[in-house]
C-alpha positions in Angstrom: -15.4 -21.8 191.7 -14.6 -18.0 192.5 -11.4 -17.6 193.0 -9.8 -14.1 195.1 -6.4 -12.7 194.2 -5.1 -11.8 197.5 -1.7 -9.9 198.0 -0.8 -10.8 202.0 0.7 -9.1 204.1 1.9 -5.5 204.2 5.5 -7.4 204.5 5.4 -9.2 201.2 4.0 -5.7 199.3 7.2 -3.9 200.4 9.5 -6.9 199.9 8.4 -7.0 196.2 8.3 -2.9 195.9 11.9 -3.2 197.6 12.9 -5.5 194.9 11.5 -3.4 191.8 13.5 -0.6 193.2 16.0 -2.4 192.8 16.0 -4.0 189.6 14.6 0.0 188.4 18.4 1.3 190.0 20.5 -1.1 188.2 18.7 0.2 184.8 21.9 1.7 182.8 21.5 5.0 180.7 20.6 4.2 177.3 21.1 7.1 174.1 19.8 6.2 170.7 20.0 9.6 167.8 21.0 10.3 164.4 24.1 11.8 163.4 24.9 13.6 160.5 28.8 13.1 159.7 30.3 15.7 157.4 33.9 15.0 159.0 34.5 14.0 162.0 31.3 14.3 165.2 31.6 13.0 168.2 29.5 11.9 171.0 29.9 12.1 174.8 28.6 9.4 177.4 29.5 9.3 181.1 30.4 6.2 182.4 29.5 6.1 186.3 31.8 2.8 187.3 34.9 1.0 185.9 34.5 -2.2 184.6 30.9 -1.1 183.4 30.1 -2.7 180.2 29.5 -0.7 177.6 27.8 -1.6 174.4 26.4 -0.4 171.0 25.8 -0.4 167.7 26.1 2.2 164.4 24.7 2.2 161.1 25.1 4.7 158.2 21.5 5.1 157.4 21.6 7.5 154.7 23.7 8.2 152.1 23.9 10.2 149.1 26.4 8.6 147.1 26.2 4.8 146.1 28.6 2.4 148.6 30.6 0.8 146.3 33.4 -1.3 146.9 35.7 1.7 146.3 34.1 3.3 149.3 36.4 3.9 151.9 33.4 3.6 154.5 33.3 5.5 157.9 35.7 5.0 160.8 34.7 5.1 164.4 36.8 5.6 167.5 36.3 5.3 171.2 38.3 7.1 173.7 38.4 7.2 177.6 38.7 9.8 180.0 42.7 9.7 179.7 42.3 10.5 176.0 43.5 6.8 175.1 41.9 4.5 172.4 39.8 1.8 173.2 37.9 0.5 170.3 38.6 1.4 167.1 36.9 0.2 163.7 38.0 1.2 160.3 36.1 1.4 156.9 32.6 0.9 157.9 28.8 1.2 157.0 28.1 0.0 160.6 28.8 -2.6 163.4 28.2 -3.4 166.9 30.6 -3.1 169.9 31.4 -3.9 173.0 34.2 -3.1 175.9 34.4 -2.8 179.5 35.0 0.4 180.3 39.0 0.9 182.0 37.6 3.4 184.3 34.5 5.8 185.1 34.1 9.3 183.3 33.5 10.7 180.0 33.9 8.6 176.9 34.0 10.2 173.6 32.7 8.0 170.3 33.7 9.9 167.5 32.5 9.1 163.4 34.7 10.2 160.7 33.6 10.5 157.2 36.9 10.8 154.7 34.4 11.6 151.9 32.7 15.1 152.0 29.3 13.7 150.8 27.3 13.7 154.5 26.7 10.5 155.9 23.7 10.1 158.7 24.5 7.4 161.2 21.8 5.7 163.6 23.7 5.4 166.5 23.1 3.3 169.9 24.8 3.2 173.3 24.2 1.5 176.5 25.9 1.6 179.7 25.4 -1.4 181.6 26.2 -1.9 185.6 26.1 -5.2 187.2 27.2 -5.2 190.7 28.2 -7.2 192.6 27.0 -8.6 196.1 29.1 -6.9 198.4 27.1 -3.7 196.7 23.8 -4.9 198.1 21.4 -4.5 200.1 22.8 -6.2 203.3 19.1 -7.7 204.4 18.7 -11.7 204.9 15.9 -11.9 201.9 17.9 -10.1 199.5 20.6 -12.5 197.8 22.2 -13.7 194.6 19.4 -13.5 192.9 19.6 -9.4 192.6 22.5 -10.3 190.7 21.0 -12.8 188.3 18.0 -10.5 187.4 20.4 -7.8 186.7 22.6 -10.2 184.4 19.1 -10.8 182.8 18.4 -7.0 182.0 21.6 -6.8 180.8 21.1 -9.6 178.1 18.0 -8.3 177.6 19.1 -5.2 176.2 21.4 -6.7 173.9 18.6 -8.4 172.4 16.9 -5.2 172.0 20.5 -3.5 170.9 20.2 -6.3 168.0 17.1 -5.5 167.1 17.9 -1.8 166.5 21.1 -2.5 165.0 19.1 -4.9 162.4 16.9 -2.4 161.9 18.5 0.8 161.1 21.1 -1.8 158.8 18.0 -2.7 156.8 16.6 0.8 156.6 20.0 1.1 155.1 19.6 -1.5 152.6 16.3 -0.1 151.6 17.8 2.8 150.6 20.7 1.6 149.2 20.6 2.0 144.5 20.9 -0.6 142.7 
């Protein structure tokens, strides 16, 4: 039995393309890099819309001197636009994080390493936009949906945000001396 893929009309092509286009523009920016922390570094991400979710995750990869329990760890700090705190996490060899973002514009994430020994921290960051229907496209065939697929992506990067968070922690754990 031969059977013939066949794609239909030129109508259903440009519904489909106009539906990747827009799952593609609903793709938040996404920074992954190493640090080297000495004292304090900082990082900069714009953040396009309030109320965008933004998530993360940090791991001191590399370190020179033994993590003991004596080890005062790393601190990191998150600040918006207005200069005010919000996230803050003390005494650290890494973690993960989330907020939603007060309002749009820069965000700084900044490491601090009280020792002078230089630390090197993986670091990951992902703004995420979902929006919301009144946002839309305004034709019939375009619906809830748009917003279901772009909840989807969204957990679907903070699979992948675990899986890189796991992974740099147990690089870290390779190199740790026993």
């Amino acid at each position: 039995m031969d059977r013939k893929l066949r794609y239909g009309n030129g109508s259903s092509m440009a519904q489909l393309l106009l539906c990747f286009l827009l799952l593609t523009s609903f793709v938040g920016r996404i920074a992954s890099l190493s640090v080297t922390v000495n004292d304090v570094e900082c990082v900069y991400e714009y953040v396009l819309y309030e109320g965008d979710t933004v998530s993360g995750n940090f791991v001191v990869v590399d370190h020179d001197i033994f993590w003991n329990a004596d080890h005062p760890g790393i601190d990191f700090t998150v600040s918006a636009p207005g200069g005010n705190t919000v996230h803050t996490l003390k005494g650290t060899s890494g973690d993960k994080f989330e907020f939603k973002a007060p309002r749009n514009g820069m965000y700084k994430f900044c490491f601090h390493n009280p020792y002078s020994t230089p630390e090197t921290v993986s670091f990951y960051i992902h703004v995420g936009h979902i929006p919301n229907e009144h946002d839309l496209a305004k034709d019939e065939h375009l619906n809830p949906i748009n917003v279901k697929i772009a909840e989807l992506r969204e957990a679907l990067e903070s699979v992948t945000a675990e899986q890189k968070y796991l992974k740099a922690r147990d690089a870290r754990h390779r190199h740790s001396k026993f």
